[in-house]
Amino acid sequence: MTSPTSPLDFPEPTLIPVNGVELEVFEAGRQNAGRPIVLCHGWPEHAFSWRHQMPALAAAGYHVIVPNQRGYGNSSRPAEVTDYDIAHLTGDLVALLDHYGYEDATFVGHDWGAMVVWGLALLHPHRVNSVINLSLPYQERGERPWIEVMEEFLGGDFYFVHFNRRPGVADAVLEKNTVRFLRNLYRKNLPVTPPEPGMVMMDLALAETPLGEPVMSDRDLAVFVSAFETSGFTSSINWYRNLDRDWRLLADVDPVVHQPALMIYGDRDAIRKSERLTTFVPGVDVVSLDCGHWIQQEKPQETNEAIVGWLTRP
């Protein structure tokens, strides 16, 4: 399988029942049964964001499993906000392994997908043999809930806080302006979390002129647009609305990730590198690429080289 040159080359999905929902799952390298690697997208993304990695990992001998996680694409979109907490999101991945008959797997996450993979390594450590995360480093739990802290330091208009304190407002703006929002968001070196954040996501949805070079072609962007025009944004934003609940769910869990790990940063990403990463992920290797937030889409070849090189290291 070569890197897809158009959305038509992307694998056909299968709907798989897991953990009380159905996940839309894309696969490559099925002939490599026994060497699973699961790729977890971020927000507002789609399994298609891993289109450049799937063939490279299959060629390296892996069974590549790429779900649209709950709330995304044609996967289930439960109505209850609490159905999107870290227990449910990680439970889906555990059940996905059970479906394939795998005891454990390598898990790869980008953005929110990285948050889920870090949580999976804590909540279900025996199902994770190694971790590869992009953009978002391990998030230290701290003594106060995450949204509470963000509200104090970043204000009520910061989108994490706004999503929680004013439910439904941003959802409606993004859904009314889906094409413009995604066109403006998927830009190289875009400051997703600028120094003066404001309601940056809603600003992007309303901005007439995009900033910077696009991350992908219009043809590829259409895949994301079509998916969110179908699903809307509420179910995926509900992941944010569980952050403080997640903070509580992780209260009694060993906070150290004991598995081997690779952390891939974008040097131009507005998400800051962690100064305490090795405190919580002592077995971590770190790679930095010259790109912004959308690492695996901005620098697909370099990302593939970093991941495959790390996986096949002596």
CSV table of N, CA, C and O in Angstrom, one decimal, residues 114-174:
chain,number,residue,atom,x,y,z
A,114,ALA,N,-3.3,11.9,21.7
A,114,ALA,CA,-2.2,11.7,22.6
A,114,ALA,C,-2.7,11.7,24.1
A,114,ALA,O,-2.2,10.9,24.9
A,115,MET,N,-3.6,12.6,24.4
A,115,MET,CA,-4.2,12.6,25.7
A,115,MET,C,-4.8,11.3,26.1
A,115,MET,O,-4.7,10.8,27.2
A,116,VAL,N,-5.5,10.7,25.1
A,116,VAL,CA,-6.2,9.4,25.3
A,116,VAL,C,-5.1,8.3,25.5
A,116,VAL,O,-5.3,7.5,26.4
A,117,VAL,N,-4.1,8.4,24.7
A,117,VAL,CA,-3.1,7.3,24.8
A,117,VAL,C,-2.3,7.4,26.1
A,117,VAL,O,-2.0,6.4,26.7
A,118,TRP,N,-2.0,8.6,26.5
A,118,TRP,CA,-1.3,8.8,27.9
A,118,TRP,C,-2.3,8.2,28.9
A,118,TRP,O,-1.8,7.4,29.8
A,119,GLY,N,-3.6,8.5,28.8
A,119,GLY,CA,-4.5,7.9,29.8
A,119,GLY,C,-4.6,6.4,29.7
A,119,GLY,O,-4.8,5.8,30.8
A,120,LEU,N,-4.6,5.9,28.5
A,120,LEU,CA,-4.7,4.4,28.3
A,120,LEU,C,-3.5,3.8,29.0
A,120,LEU,O,-3.6,2.7,29.7
A,121,ALA,N,-2.3,4.3,28.9
A,121,ALA,CA,-1.1,3.8,29.5
A,121,ALA,C,-1.2,3.8,31.0
A,121,ALA,O,-0.6,2.9,31.7
A,122,LEU,N,-1.9,4.7,31.6
A,122,LEU,CA,-2.1,4.8,33.0
A,122,LEU,C,-3.2,3.8,33.5
A,122,LEU,O,-3.1,3.1,34.5
A,123,LEU,N,-4.4,3.8,32.8
A,123,LEU,CA,-5.5,3.1,33.2
A,123,LEU,C,-5.5,1.6,32.8
A,123,LEU,O,-6.0,0.8,33.5
A,124,HIS,N,-4.8,1.3,31.7
A,124,HIS,CA,-4.8,-0.1,31.2
A,124,HIS,C,-3.3,-0.4,30.8
A,124,HIS,O,-3.1,-0.7,29.6
A,125,PRO,N,-2.4,-0.3,31.7
A,125,PRO,CA,-1.0,-0.4,31.4
A,125,PRO,C,-0.6,-1.7,30.7
A,125,PRO,O,0.3,-1.8,29.9
A,126,HIS,N,-1.3,-2.8,31.0
A,126,HIS,CA,-0.9,-4.1,30.5
A,126,HIS,C,-1.4,-4.3,29.0
A,126,HIS,O,-1.0,-5.3,28.4
A,127,ARG,N,-2.2,-3.4,28.5
A,127,ARG,CA,-2.7,-3.4,27.1
A,127,ARG,C,-1.8,-2.6,26.2
A,127,ARG,O,-2.1,-2.6,25.0
A,128,VAL,N,-0.8,-1.9,26.8
A,128,VAL,CA,0.0,-1.0,26.0
A,128,VAL,C,1.4,-1.4,26.1
A,128,VAL,O,2.0,-1.4,27.2
A,129,ASN,N,2.1,-1.8,25.0
A,129,ASN,CA,3.5,-2.2,25.0
A,129,ASN,C,4.4,-1.1,24.8
A,129,ASN,O,5.6,-1.1,25.2
A,130,SER,N,4.0,0.0,24.1
A,130,SER,CA,4.8,1.2,23.9
A,130,SER,C,3.9,2.3,23.4
A,130,SER,O,2.8,2.1,23.0
A,131,VAL,N,4.4,3.5,23.6
A,131,VAL,CA,3.6,4.7,23.4
A,131,VAL,C,4.4,5.6,22.4
A,131,VAL,O,5.6,5.8,22.6
A,132,ILE,N,3.7,6.2,21.4
A,132,ILE,CA,4.2,7.2,20.6
A,132,ILE,C,3.2,8.3,20.5
A,132,ILE,O,2.1,8.1,20.1
A,133,ASN,N,3.6,9.5,21.0
A,133,ASN,CA,2.7,10.6,20.9
A,133,ASN,C,3.3,11.8,20.2
A,133,ASN,O,4.5,12.1,20.3
A,134,LEU,N,2.4,12.5,19.6
A,134,LEU,CA,2.7,13.7,18.8
A,134,LEU,C,2.1,15.0,19.4
A,134,LEU,O,0.9,14.9,19.7
A,135,SER,N,2.8,16.0,19.5
A,135,SER,CA,2.3,17.3,19.8
A,135,SER,C,2.1,17.5,21.3
A,135,SER,O,2.7,18.4,22.0
A,136,LEU,N,1.2,16.7,21.9
A,136,LEU,CA,0.8,16.9,23.3
A,136,LEU,C,1.6,16.0,24.2
A,136,LEU,O,1.4,14.8,24.2
A,137,PRO,N,2.5,16.6,25.0
A,137,PRO,CA,3.2,15.8,26.0
A,137,PRO,C,2.3,15.4,27.1
A,137,PRO,O,1.2,15.8,27.2
A,138,TYR,N,2.9,14.5,28.0
A,138,TYR,CA,2.1,14.1,29.1
A,138,TYR,C,1.7,15.3,29.9
A,138,TYR,O,2.5,16.2,30.2
A,139,GLN,N,0.4,15.3,30.4
A,139,GLN,CA,-0.2,16.4,31.1
A,139,GLN,C,-0.2,16.0,32.6
A,139,GLN,O,-0.9,15.1,33.0
A,140,GLU,N,0.6,16.7,33.4
A,140,GLU,CA,0.7,16.5,34.8
A,140,GLU,C,-0.7,16.8,35.4
A,140,GLU,O,-1.3,17.8,35.1
A,141,ARG,N,-1.1,15.9,36.3
A,141,ARG,CA,-2.5,16.1,36.9
A,141,ARG,C,-2.6,17.3,37.8
A,141,ARG,O,-3.6,18.1,37.7
A,142,GLY,N,-1.6,17.6,38.6
A,142,GLY,CA,-1.7,18.8,39.5
A,142,GLY,C,-2.7,18.6,40.6
A,142,GLY,O,-3.5,17.6,40.7
A,143,GLU,N,-2.8,19.7,41.4
A,143,GLU,CA,-3.7,19.6,42.6
A,143,GLU,C,-5.1,20.2,42.3
A,143,GLU,O,-6.0,20.0,43.2
A,144,ARG,N,-5.3,20.8,41.2
A,144,ARG,CA,-6.6,21.4,40.9
A,144,ARG,C,-7.0,21.0,39.5
A,144,ARG,O,-6.2,20.7,38.6
A,145,PRO,N,-8.4,20.9,39.3
A,145,PRO,CA,-8.9,20.4,38.0
A,145,PRO,C,-8.3,21.3,36.8
A,145,PRO,O,-8.2,22.5,37.0
A,146,TRP,N,-8.1,20.7,35.7
A,146,TRP,CA,-7.5,21.4,34.5
A,146,TRP,C,-8.3,22.6,34.1
A,146,TRP,O,-7.7,23.6,33.8
A,147,ILE,N,-9.6,22.5,33.9
A,147,ILE,CA,-10.4,23.6,33.4
A,147,ILE,C,-10.3,24.8,34.4
A,147,ILE,O,-10.2,25.9,34.0
A,148,GLU,N,-10.4,24.4,35.7
A,148,GLU,CA,-10.3,25.5,36.7
A,148,GLU,C,-9.0,26.3,36.6
A,148,GLU,O,-9.0,27.5,36.7
A,149,VAL,N,-7.9,25.5,36.4
A,149,VAL,CA,-6.6,26.2,36.3
A,149,VAL,C,-6.6,27.0,35.0
A,149,VAL,O,-6.1,28.2,35.0
A,150,MET,N,-7.0,26.5,33.9
A,150,MET,CA,-7.0,27.2,32.6
A,150,MET,C,-7.8,28.5,32.7
A,150,MET,O,-7.5,29.6,32.2
A,151,GLU,N,-9.0,28.4,33.4
A,151,GLU,CA,-9.9,29.6,33.5
A,151,GLU,C,-9.1,30.7,34.3
A,151,GLU,O,-9.2,31.9,34.0
A,152,GLU,N,-8.4,30.3,35.3
A,152,GLU,CA,-7.7,31.3,36.1
A,152,GLU,C,-6.6,32.0,35.3
A,152,GLU,O,-6.4,33.2,35.4
A,153,PHE,N,-5.8,31.2,34.6
A,153,PHE,CA,-4.7,31.8,33.9
A,153,PHE,C,-4.9,32.2,32.5
A,153,PHE,O,-4.2,33.1,32.0
A,154,LEU,N,-5.9,31.6,31.8
A,154,LEU,CA,-6.1,32.0,30.4
A,154,LEU,C,-7.4,32.7,30.2
A,154,LEU,O,-7.7,33.2,29.1
A,155,GLY,N,-8.3,32.7,31.2
A,155,GLY,CA,-9.6,33.4,31.0
A,155,GLY,C,-10.7,32.6,30.5
A,155,GLY,O,-10.5,31.5,29.9
A,156,GLY,N,-11.9,33.2,30.6
A,156,GLY,CA,-13.1,32.5,30.2
A,156,GLY,C,-13.3,32.3,28.7
A,156,GLY,O,-14.1,31.5,28.3
A,157,ASP,N,-12.6,33.1,27.9
A,157,ASP,CA,-12.7,33.0,26.5
A,157,ASP,C,-11.8,32.0,25.9
A,157,ASP,O,-11.9,31.7,24.7
A,158,PHE,N,-10.8,31.5,26.6
A,158,PHE,CA,-10.0,30.4,26.1
A,158,PHE,C,-10.8,29.3,25.7
A,158,PHE,O,-11.7,28.8,26.5
A,159,TYR,N,-10.6,28.7,24.6
A,159,TYR,CA,-11.6,27.7,24.0
A,159,TYR,C,-11.9,26.5,24.9
A,159,TYR,O,-13.0,26.0,25.0
A,160,PHE,N,-10.9,26.0,25.6
A,160,PHE,CA,-11.1,24.9,26.5
A,160,PHE,C,-12.2,25.3,27.5
A,160,PHE,O,-13.1,24.5,27.9
A,161,VAL,N,-12.0,26.5,28.1
A,161,VAL,CA,-12.9,27.0,29.1
A,161,VAL,C,-14.3,27.3,28.5
A,161,VAL,O,-15.3,27.0,29.1
A,162,HIS,N,-14.2,28.0,27.4
A,162,HIS,CA,-15.5,28.4,26.8
A,162,HIS,C,-16.3,27.2,26.4
A,162,HIS,O,-17.6,27.2,26.6
A,163,PHE,N,-15.7,26.1,25.9
A,163,PHE,CA,-16.5,24.9,25.6
A,163,PHE,C,-17.2,24.4,26.8
A,163,PHE,O,-18.3,23.8,26.7
A,164,ASN,N,-16.6,24.5,28.0
A,164,ASN,CA,-17.2,24.0,29.2
A,164,ASN,C,-18.2,24.9,29.9
A,164,ASN,O,-19.2,24.5,30.4
A,165,ARG,N,-17.9,26.2,29.9
A,165,ARG,CA,-18.7,27.1,30.6
A,165,ARG,C,-19.9,27.6,29.8
A,165,ARG,O,-20.9,28.1,30.3
A,166,ARG,N,-19.9,27.5,28.4
A,166,ARG,CA,-21.0,28.0,27.6
A,166,ARG,C,-21.3,26.9,26.6
A,166,ARG,O,-21.1,27.1,25.4
A,167,PRO,N,-21.8,25.8,27.1
A,167,PRO,CA,-22.1,24.6,26.2
A,167,PRO,C,-23.0,25.0,25.0
A,167,PRO,O,-24.0,25.6,25.3
A,168,GLY,N,-22.7,24.6,23.8
A,168,GLY,CA,-23.5,24.8,22.7
A,168,GLY,C,-23.2,26.0,21.9
A,168,GLY,O,-23.6,26.0,20.7
A,169,VAL,N,-22.6,27.0,22.4
A,169,VAL,CA,-22.3,28.2,21.7
A,169,VAL,C,-21.3,28.0,20.6
A,169,VAL,O,-21.6,28.3,19.4
A,170,ALA,N,-20.2,27.6,21.0
A,170,ALA,CA,-19.1,27.3,20.0
A,170,ALA,C,-19.6,26.3,19.0
A,170,ALA,O,-19.3,26.4,17.8
A,171,ASP,N,-20.2,25.2,19.5
A,171,ASP,CA,-20.7,24.2,18.6
A,171,ASP,C,-21.5,24.7,17.4
A,171,ASP,O,-21.3,24.4,16.2
A,172,ALA,N,-22.4,25.6,17.7
A,172,ALA,CA,-23.3,26.2,16.7
A,172,ALA,C,-22.5,27.1,15.7
A,172,ALA,O,-22.7,27.0,14.5
A,173,VAL,N,-21.5,27.8,16.2
A,173,VAL,CA,-20.7,28.7,15.3
A,173,VAL,C,-19.9,27.8,14.4
A,173,VAL,O,-19.8,28.1,13.2
A,174,LEU,N,-19.3,26.8,14.9
A,174,LEU,CA,-18.4,25.9,14.1
A,174,LEU,C,-19.2,25.1,13.0
A,174,LEU,O,-18.8,25.0,11.9
